[in-house]
mmCIF file of C-alpha atoms in Angstrom:
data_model
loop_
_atom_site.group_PDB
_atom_site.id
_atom_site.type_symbol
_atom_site.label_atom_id
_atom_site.label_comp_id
_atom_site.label_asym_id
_atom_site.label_seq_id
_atom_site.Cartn_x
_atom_site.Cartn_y
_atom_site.Cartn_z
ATOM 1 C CA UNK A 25 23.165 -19.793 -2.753
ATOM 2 C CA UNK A 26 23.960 -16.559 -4.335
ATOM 3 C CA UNK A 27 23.031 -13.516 -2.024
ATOM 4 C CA UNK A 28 20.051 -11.748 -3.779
ATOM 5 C CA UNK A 29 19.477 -7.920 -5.049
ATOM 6 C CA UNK A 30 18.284 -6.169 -1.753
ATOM 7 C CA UNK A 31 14.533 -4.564 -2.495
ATOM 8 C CA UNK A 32 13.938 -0.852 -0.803
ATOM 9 C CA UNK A 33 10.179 -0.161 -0.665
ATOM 10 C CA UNK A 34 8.744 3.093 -0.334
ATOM 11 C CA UNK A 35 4.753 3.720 0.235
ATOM 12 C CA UNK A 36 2.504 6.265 -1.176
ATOM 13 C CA UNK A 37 -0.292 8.460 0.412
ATOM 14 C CA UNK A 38 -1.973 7.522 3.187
ATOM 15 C CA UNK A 39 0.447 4.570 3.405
ATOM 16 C CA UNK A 40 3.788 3.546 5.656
ATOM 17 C CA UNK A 41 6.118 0.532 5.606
ATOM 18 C CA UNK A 42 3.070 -1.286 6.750
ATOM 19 C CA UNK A 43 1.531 -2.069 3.280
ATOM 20 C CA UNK A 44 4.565 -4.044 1.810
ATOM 21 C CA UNK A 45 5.189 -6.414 4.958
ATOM 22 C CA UNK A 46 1.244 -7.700 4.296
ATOM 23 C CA UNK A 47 2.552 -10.043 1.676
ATOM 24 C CA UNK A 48 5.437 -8.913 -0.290
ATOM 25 C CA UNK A 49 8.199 -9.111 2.439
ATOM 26 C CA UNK A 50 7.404 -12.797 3.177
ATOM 27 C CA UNK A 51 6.526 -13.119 -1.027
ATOM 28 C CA UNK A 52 10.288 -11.894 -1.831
ATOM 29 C CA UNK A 53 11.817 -12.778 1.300
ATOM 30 C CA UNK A 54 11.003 -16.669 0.980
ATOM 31 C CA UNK A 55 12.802 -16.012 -2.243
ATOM 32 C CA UNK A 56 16.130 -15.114 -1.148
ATOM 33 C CA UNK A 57 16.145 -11.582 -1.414
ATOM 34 C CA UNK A 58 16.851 -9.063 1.361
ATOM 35 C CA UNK A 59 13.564 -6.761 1.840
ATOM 36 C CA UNK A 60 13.188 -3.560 3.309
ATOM 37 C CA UNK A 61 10.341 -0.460 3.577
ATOM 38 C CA UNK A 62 11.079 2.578 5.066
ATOM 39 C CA UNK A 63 8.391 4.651 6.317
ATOM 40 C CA UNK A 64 7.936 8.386 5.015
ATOM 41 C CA UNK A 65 8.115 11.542 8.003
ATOM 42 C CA UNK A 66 5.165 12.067 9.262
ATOM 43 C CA UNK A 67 3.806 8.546 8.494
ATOM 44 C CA UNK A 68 3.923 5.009 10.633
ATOM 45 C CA UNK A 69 4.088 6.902 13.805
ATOM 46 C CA UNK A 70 7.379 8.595 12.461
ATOM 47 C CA UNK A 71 7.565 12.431 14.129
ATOM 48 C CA UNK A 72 7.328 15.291 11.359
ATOM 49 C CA UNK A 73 7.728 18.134 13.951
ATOM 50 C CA UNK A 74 6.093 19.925 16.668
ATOM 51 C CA UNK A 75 2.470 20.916 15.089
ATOM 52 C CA UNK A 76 3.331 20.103 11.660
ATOM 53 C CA UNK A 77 0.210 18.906 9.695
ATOM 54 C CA UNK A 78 2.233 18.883 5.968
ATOM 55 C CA UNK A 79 5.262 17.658 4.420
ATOM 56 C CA UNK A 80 6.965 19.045 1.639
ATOM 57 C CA UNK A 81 8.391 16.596 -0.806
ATOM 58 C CA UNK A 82 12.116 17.953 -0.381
ATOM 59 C CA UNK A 83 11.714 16.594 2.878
ATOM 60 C CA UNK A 84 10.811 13.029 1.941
ATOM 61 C CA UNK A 85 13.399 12.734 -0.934
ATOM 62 C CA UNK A 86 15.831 13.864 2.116
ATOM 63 C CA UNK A 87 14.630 10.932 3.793
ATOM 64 C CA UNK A 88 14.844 8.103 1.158
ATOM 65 C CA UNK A 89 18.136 9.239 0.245
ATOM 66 C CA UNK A 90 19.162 9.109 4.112
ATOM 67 C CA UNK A 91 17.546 5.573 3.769
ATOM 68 C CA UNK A 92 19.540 4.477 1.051
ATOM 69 C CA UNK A 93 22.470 5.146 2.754
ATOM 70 C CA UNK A 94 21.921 3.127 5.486
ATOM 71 C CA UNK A 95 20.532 0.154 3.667
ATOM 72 C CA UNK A 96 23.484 -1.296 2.778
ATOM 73 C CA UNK A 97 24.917 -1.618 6.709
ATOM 74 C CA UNK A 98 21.074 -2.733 8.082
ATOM 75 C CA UNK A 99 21.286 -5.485 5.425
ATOM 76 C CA UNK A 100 24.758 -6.678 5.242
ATOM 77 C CA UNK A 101 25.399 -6.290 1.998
ATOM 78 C CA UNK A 102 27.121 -4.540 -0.221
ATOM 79 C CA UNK A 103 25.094 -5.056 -3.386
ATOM 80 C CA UNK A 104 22.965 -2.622 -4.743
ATOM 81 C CA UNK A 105 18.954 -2.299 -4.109
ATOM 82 C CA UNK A 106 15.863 -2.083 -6.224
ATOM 83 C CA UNK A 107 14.215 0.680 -5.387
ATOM 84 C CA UNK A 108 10.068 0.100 -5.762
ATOM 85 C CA UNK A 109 7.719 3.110 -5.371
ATOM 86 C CA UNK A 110 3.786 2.977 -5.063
ATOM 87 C CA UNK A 111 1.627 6.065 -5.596
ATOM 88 C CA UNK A 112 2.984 9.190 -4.857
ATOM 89 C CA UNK A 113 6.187 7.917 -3.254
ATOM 90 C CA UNK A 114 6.827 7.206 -7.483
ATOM 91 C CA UNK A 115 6.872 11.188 -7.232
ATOM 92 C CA UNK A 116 9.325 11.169 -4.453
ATOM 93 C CA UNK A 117 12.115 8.665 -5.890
ATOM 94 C CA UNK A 118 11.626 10.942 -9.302
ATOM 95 C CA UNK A 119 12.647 13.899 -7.344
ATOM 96 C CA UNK A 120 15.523 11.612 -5.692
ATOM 97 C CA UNK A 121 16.669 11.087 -9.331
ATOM 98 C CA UNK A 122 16.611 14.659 -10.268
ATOM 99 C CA UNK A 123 18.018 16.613 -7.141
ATOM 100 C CA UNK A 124 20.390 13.452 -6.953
ATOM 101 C CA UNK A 125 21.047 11.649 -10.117
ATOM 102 C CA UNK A 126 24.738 10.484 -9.060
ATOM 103 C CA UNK A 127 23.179 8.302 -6.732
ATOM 104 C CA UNK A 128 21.353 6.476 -9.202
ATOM 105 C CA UNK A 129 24.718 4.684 -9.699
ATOM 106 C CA UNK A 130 24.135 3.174 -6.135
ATOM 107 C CA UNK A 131 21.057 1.215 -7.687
ATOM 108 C CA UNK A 132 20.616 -1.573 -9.543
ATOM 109 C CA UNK A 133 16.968 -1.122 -10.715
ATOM 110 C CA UNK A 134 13.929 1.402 -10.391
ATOM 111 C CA UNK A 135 10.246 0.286 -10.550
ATOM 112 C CA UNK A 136 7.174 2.419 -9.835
ATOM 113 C CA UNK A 137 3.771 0.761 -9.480
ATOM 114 C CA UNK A 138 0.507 3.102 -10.071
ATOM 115 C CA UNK A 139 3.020 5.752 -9.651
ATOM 116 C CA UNK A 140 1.412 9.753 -9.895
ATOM 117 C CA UNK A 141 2.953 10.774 -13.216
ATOM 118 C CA UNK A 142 5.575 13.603 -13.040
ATOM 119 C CA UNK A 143 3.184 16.207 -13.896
ATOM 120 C CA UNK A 144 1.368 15.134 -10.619
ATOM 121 C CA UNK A 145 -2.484 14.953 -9.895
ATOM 122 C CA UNK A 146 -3.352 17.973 -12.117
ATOM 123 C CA UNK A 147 -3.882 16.772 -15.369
ATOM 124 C CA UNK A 148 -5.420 13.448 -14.040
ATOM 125 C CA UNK A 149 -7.852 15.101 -12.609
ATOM 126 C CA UNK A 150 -9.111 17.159 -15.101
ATOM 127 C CA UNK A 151 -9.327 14.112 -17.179
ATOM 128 C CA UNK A 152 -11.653 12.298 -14.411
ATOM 129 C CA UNK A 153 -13.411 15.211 -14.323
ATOM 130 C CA UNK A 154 -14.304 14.762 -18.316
ATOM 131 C CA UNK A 155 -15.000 11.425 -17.884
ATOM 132 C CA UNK A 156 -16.952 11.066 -14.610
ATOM 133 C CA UNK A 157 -18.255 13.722 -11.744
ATOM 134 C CA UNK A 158 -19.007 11.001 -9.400
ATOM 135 C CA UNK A 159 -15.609 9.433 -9.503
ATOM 136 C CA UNK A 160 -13.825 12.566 -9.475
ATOM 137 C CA UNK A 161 -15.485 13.703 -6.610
ATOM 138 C CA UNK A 162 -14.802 9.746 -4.771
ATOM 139 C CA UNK A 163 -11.202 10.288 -5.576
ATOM 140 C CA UNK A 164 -11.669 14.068 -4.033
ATOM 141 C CA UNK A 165 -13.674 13.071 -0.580
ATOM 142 C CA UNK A 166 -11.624 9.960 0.096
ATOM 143 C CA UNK A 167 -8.232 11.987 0.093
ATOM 144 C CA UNK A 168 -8.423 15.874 0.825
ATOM 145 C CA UNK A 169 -11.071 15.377 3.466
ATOM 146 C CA UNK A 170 -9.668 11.704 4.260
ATOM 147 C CA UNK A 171 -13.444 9.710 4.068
ATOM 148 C CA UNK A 172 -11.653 6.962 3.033
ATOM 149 C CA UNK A 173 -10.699 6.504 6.097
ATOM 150 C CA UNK A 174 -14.817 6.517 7.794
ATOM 151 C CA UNK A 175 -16.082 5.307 4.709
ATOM 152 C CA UNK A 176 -15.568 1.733 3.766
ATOM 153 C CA UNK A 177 -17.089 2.007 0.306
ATOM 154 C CA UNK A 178 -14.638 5.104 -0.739
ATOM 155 C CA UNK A 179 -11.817 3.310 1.017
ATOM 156 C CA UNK A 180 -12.856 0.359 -1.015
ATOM 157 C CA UNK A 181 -13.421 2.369 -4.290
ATOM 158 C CA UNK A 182 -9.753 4.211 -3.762
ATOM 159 C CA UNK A 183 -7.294 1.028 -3.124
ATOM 160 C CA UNK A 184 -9.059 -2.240 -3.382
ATOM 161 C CA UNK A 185 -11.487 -3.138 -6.657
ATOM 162 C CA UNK A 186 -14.668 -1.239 -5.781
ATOM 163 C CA UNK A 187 -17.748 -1.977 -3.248
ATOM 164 C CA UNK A 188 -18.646 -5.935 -2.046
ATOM 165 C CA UNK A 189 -20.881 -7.738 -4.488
ATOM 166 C CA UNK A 190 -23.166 -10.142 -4.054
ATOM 167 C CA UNK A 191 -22.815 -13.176 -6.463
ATOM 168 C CA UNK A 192 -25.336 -14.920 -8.389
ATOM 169 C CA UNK A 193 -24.528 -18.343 -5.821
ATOM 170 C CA UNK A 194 -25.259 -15.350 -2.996
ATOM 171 C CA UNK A 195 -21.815 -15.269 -1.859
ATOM 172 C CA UNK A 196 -20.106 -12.289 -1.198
ATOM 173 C CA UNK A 197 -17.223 -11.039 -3.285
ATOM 174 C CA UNK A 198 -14.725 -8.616 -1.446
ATOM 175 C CA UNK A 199 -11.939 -8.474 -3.604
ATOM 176 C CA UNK A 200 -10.006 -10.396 -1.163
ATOM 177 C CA UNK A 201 -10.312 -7.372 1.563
ATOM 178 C CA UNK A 202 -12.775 -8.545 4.376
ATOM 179 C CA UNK A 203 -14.658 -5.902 6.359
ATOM 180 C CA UNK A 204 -12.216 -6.618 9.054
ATOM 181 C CA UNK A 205 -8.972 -5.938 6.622
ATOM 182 C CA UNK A 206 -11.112 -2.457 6.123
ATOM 183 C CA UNK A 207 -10.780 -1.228 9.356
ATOM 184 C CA UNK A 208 -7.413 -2.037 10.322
ATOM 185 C CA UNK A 209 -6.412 -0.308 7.331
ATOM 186 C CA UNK A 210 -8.319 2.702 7.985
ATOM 187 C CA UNK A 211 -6.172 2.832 11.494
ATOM 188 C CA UNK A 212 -3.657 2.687 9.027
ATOM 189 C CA UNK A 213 -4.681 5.131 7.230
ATOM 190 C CA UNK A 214 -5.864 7.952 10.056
ATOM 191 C CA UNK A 215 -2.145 7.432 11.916
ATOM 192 C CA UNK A 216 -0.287 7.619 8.408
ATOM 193 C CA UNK A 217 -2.108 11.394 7.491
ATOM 194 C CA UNK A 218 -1.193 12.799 10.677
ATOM 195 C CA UNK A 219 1.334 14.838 8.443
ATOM 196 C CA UNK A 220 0.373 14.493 4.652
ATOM 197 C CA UNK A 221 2.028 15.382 1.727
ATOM 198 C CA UNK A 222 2.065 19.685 0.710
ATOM 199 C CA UNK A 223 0.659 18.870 -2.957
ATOM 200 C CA UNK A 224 0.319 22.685 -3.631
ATOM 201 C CA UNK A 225 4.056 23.344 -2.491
ATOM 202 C CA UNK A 226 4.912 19.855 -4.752
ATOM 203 C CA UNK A 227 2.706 21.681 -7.745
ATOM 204 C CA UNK A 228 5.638 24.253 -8.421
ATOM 205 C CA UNK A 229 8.386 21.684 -8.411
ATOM 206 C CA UNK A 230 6.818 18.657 -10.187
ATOM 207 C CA UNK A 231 9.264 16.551 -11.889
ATOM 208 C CA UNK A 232 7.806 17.326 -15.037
ATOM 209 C CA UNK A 233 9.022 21.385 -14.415
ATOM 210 C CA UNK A 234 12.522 19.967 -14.923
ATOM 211 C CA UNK A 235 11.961 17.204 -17.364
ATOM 212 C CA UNK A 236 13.235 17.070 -20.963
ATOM 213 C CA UNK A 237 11.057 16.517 -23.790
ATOM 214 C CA UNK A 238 8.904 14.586 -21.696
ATOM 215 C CA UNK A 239 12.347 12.371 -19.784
ATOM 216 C CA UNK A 240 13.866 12.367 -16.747
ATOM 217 C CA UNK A 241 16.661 15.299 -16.899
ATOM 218 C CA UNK A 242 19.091 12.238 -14.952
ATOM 219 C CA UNK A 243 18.250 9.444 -17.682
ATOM 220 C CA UNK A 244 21.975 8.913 -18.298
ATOM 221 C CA UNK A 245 22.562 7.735 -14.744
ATOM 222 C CA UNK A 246 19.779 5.951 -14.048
ATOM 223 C CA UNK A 247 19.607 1.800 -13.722
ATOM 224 C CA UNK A 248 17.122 -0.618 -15.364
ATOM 225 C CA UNK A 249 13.435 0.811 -15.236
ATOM 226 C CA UNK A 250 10.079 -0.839 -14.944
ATOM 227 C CA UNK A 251 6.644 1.104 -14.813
ATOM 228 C CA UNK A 252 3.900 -0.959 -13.511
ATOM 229 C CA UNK A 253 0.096 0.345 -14.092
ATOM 230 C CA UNK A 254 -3.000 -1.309 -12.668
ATOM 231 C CA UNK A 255 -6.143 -2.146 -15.321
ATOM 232 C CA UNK A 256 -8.629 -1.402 -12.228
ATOM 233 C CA UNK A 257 -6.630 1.501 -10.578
ATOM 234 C CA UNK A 258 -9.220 3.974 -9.907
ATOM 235 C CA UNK A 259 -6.614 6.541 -8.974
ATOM 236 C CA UNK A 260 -3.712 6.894 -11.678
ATOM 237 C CA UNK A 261 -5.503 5.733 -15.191
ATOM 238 C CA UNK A 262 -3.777 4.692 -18.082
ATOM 239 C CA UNK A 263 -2.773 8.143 -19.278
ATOM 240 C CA UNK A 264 -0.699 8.974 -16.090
ATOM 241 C CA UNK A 265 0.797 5.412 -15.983
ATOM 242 C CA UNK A 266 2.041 5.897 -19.640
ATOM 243 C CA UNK A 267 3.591 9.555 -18.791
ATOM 244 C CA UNK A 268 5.521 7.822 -16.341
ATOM 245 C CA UNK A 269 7.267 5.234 -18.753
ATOM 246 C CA UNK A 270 7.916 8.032 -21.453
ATOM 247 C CA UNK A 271 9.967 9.633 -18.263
ATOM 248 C CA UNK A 272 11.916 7.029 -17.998
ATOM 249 C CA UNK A 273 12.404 6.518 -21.669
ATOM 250 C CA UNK A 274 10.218 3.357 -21.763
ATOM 251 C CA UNK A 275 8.642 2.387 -24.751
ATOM 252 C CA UNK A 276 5.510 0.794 -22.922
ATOM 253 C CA UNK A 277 4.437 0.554 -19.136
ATOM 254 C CA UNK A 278 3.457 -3.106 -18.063
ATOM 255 C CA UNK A 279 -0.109 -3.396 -17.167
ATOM 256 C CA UNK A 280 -1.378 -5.711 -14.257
ATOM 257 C CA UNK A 281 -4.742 -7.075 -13.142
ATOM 258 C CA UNK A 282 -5.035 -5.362 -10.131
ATOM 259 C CA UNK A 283 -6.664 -2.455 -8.413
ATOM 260 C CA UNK A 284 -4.623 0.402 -6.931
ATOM 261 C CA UNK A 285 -3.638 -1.119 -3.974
ATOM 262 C CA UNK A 286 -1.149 -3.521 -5.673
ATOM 263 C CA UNK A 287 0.294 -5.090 -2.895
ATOM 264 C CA UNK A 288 -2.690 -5.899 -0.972
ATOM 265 C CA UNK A 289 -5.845 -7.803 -1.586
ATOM 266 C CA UNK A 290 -7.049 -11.054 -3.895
ATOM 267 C CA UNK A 291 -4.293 -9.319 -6.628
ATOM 268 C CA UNK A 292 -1.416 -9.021 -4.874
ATOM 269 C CA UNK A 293 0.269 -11.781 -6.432
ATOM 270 C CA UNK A 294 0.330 -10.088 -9.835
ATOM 271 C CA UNK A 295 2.220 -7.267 -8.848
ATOM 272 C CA UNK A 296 5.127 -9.107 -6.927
ATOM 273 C CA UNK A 297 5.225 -11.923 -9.955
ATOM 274 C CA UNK A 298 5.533 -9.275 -12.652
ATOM 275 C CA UNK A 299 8.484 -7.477 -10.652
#
């Protein structure tokens, strides 16, 4: 057979390598093609420094490019990868692009799935705000004081479809996550935000400071492009997901049946089908 594109996988908040091996590695891998995550400083047990509690984004886009570098001699090959981004590592590979757009020529394709637009959480959240208190306030809890991680119903309202419902045959619908799936993520979770993302340091150099009429400032270098959105994400709505594809000079984003969490839970197989 034909040796495959290679697919690099970076994570998003609260996230590491962790949350693509689930299903996708074995998904793409049974496939023929080469898969690989790397996990961001400061997340997966990875060491961000002696007392450091926050990241700033230069650092990450340091460490993805570093990454990229090395890709080729982990995998054995020499073609070139598909880089896939989930949240706000999206954010991260745009910054990649813009501080490094020559090294767009070592991909063959970028996709970003539920990415944070380039004009980051700002915007989005004034627009939950609008439309709902009580989910803008979920979204705030569950991340800047982390109860997604003690609460299963935020954690569940965040990344996976919403709360368990009972059924009118009286059986239980979890979206595919069991109560058990819950908690090991949450360990997930509370080892992957020893060191989060500085969002107020990222705030002054959002990709959308540098961007040009609304595009990526690198668009001439850059590969193939896909931008994924989630109908059920209750984190990046439609608005944001759209932003993202007029960055990349895409007409329209592609839409999925999923919740944020693309790659895990009853939905995954969306996701990994429309790549």
């Amino acid at each position: 057979k034909l040796p495959k594109t290679p697919l690099v996988f970076i994570h998003g908040s609260f996230h590491a390598a962790w949350c693509w091996a689930e299903h996708y590695f074995k998904y793409f891998s049974s496939r023929g093609y080469p898969v690989i995550a790397l996990s961001l400083r400061g997340t997966g047990g990875s060491f961000a420094g002696d007392g450091v509690k926050k990241v700033q984004i230069e650092q990450h886009v340091s460490d993805i490019n570093s990454f990229l570098n090395k890709v080729p001699e982990i995998l054995e090959t020499k073609l070139k990868p598909v880089i896939i981004s989930h949240s706000f590592g999206g954010v991260a590979v745009m910054k990649l692009l813009e501080l490094y757009p020559k090294e767009a020529s070592n991909l063959s394709g970028v996709i970003t799935i539920c990415s944070v637009p380039p004009s980051g959480n700002g915007p989005m959240t004034w627009r939950f705000i609008r439309r709902s208190l009580h989910n803008s306030w979920t979204i705030t809890a569950g991340f800047v004081l982390k109860r997604c991680i003690i609460d299963d119903d935020v954690c569940r309202k965040l990344f996976f479809g919403g709360r368990k419902k009972t059924l009118s045959n009286g059986e239980i619908d979890d979206h595919g996550v069991s109560d058990d799936d819950i908690h090991r993520y949450q360990q997930h979770f509370e080892r992957d935000t020893a060191a989060i993302l500085d969002v107020f340091s990222l705030s002054k150099v959002l990709p959308s400071k540098s961007a040009i009429d609304g595009k990526s400032p690198s668009l001439s270098y850059l590969p193939p492009r896909l931008v994924v959105g989630a109908t059920r994400d209750f984190i990046v709505d439609r608005e944001g997901v759209e932003e993202t594809a007029r960055y990349y000079a895409l007409d329209e984003p592609l839409f999925i049946d999923s919740p944020h969490d693309v790659m895990l839970g009853r939905n995954w197989i969306n996701g990994a089908e429309a790549m």
